[in-house]
Short mmCIF file of N, CA and C in Angstrom, two decimals:
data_model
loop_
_atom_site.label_atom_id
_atom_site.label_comp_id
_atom_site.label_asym_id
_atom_site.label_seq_id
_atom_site.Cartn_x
_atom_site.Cartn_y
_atom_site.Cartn_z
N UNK A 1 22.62 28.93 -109.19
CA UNK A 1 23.42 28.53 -108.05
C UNK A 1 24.85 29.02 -108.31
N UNK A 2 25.76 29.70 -107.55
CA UNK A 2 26.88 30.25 -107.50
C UNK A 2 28.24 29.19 -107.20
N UNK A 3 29.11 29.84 -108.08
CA UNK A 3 29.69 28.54 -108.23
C UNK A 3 31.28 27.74 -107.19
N UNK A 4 30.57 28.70 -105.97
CA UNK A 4 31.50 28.00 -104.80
C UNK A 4 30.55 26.66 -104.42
N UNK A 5 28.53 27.59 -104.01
CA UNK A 5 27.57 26.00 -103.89
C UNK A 5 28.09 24.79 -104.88
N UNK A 6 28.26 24.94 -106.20
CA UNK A 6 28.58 23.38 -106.58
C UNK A 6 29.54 23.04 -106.26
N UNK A 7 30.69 23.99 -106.27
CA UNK A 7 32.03 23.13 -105.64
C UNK A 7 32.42 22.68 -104.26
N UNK A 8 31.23 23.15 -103.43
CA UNK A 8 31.04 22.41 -102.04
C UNK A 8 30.15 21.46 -102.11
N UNK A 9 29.42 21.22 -102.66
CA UNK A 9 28.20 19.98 -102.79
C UNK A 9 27.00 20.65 -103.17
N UNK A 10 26.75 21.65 -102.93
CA UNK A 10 25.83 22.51 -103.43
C UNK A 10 24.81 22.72 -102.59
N UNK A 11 23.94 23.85 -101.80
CA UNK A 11 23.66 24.02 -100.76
C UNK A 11 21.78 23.69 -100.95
N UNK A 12 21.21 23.15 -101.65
CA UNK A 12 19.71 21.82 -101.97
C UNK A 12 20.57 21.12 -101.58
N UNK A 13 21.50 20.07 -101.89
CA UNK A 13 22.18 18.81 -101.46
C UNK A 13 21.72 18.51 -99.81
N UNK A 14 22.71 19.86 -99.57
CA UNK A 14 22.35 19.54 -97.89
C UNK A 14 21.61 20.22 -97.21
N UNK A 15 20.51 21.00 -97.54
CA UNK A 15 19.45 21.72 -96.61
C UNK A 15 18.69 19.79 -96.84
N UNK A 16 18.59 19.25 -97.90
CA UNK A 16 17.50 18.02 -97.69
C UNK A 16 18.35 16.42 -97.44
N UNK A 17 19.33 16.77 -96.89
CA UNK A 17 20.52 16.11 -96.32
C UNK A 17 21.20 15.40 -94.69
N UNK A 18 21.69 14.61 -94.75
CA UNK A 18 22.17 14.13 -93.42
C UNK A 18 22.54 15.82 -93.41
N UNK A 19 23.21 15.75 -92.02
CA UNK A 19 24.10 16.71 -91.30
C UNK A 19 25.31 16.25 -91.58
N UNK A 20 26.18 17.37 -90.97
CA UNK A 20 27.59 17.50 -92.17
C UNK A 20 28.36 16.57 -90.68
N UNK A 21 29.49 16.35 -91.27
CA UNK A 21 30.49 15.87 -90.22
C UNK A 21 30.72 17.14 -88.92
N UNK A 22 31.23 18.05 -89.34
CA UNK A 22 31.73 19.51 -88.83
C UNK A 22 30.06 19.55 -88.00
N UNK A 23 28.59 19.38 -88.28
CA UNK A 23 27.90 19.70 -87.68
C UNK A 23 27.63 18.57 -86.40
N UNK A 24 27.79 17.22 -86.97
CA UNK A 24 27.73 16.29 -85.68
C UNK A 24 28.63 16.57 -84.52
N UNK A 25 30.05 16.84 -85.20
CA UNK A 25 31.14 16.99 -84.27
C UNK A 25 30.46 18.37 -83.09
N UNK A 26 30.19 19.01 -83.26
CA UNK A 26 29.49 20.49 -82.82
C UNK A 26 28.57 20.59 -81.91
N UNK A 27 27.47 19.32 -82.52
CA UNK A 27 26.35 18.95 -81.46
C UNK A 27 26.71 18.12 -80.73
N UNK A 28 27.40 17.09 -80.76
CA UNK A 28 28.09 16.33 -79.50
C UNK A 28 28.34 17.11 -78.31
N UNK A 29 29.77 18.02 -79.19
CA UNK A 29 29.93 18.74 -77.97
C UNK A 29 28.75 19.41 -77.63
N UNK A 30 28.23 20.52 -77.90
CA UNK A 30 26.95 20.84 -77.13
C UNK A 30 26.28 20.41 -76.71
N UNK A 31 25.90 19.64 -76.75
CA UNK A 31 24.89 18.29 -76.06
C UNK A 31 25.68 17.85 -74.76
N UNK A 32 27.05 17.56 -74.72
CA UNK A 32 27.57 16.94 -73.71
C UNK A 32 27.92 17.97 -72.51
N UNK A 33 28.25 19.48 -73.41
CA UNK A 33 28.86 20.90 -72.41
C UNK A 33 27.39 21.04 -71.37
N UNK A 34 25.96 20.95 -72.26
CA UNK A 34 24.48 21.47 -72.03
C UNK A 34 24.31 20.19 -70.78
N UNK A 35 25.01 19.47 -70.98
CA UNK A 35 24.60 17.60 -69.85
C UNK A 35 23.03 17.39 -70.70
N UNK A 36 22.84 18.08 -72.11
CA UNK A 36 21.62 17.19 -72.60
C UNK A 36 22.29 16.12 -73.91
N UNK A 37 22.85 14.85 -73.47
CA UNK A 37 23.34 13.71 -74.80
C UNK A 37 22.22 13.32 -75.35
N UNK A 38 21.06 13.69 -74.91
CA UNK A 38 19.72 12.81 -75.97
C UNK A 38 19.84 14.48 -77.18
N UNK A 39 20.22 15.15 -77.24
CA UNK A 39 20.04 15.86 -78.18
C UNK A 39 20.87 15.67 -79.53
N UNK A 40 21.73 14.93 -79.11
CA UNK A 40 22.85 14.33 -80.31
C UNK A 40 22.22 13.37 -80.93
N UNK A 41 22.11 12.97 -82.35
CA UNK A 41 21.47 12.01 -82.51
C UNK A 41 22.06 11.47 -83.76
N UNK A 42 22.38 10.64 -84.91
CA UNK A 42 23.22 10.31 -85.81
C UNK A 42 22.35 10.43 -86.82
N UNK A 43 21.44 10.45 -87.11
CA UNK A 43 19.89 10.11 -88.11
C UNK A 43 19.83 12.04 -88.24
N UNK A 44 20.51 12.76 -87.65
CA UNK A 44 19.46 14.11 -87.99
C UNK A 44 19.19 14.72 -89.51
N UNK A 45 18.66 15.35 -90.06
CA UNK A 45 18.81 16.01 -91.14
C UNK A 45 19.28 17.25 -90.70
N UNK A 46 20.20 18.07 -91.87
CA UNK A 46 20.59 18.94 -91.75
C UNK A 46 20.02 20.26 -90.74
N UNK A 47 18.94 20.86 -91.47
CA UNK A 47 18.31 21.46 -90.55
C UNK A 47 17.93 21.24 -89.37
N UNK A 48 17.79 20.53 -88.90
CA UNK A 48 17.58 19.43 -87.00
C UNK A 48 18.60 19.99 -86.67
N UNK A 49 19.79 19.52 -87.32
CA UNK A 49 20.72 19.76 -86.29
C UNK A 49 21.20 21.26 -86.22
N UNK A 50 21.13 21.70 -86.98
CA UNK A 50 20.97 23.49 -87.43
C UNK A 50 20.55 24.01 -86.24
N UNK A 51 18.67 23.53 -85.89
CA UNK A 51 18.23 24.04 -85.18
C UNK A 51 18.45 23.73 -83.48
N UNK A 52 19.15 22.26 -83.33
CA UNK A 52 19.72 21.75 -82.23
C UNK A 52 20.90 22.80 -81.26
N UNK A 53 21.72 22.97 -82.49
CA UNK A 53 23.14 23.90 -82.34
C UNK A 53 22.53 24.99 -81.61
N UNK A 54 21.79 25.84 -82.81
CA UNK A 54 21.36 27.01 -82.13
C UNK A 54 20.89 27.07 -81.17
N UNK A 55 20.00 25.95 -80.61
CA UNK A 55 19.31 26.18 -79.17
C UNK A 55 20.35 25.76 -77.69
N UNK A 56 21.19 24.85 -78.35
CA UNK A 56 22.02 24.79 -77.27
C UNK A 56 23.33 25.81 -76.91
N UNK A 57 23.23 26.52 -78.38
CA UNK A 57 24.22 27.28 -78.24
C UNK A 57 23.61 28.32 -77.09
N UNK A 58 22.34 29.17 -77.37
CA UNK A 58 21.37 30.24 -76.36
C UNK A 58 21.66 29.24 -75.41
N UNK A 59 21.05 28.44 -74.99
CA UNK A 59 21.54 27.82 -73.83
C UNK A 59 22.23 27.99 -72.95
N UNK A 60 23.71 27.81 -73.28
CA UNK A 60 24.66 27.43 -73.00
C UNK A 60 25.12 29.06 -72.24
N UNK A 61 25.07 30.08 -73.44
CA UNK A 61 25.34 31.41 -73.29
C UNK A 61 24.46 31.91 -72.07
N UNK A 62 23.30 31.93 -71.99
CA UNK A 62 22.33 32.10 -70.78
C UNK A 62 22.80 31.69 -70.00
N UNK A 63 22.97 30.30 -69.57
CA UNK A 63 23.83 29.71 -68.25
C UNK A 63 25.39 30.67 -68.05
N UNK A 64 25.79 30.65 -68.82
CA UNK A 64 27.18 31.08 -68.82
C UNK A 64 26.96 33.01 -68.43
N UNK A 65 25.79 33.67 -68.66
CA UNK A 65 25.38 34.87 -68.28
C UNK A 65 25.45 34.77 -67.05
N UNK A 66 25.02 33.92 -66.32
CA UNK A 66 24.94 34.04 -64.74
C UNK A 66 25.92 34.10 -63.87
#
């Protein structure tokens, strides 16, 4: 492991981890820009919300294509 991962928490920590602050803050907003708030959720694990972001992010961009 490289030694910025331990001096951030180390990146096992949080792939099997809550979601970060910086990532809740992120999905809120997306969730609220998308009008979908059931996608925000406080319980996610890291990856959830990983994969939350990304889909609302396509989302968001698609709508915004039109």
């Amino acid at each position: 492991m490289s030694m910025a991962a331990v001096r951030f928490g180390g990146v096992q920590e949080r792939i099997g981890g809550q979601m970060t602050r910086a990532q809740a803050a992120r999905l809120r907003s997306l969730a609220e820009e998308a009008y979908q708030p059931k996608q925000y959720a406080r319980d996610l694990t890291f990856e959830e919300a990983e994969r939350r972001i990304s889909a609302l992010n396509a989302e968001i961009a698609l709508a915004n294509s039109f």
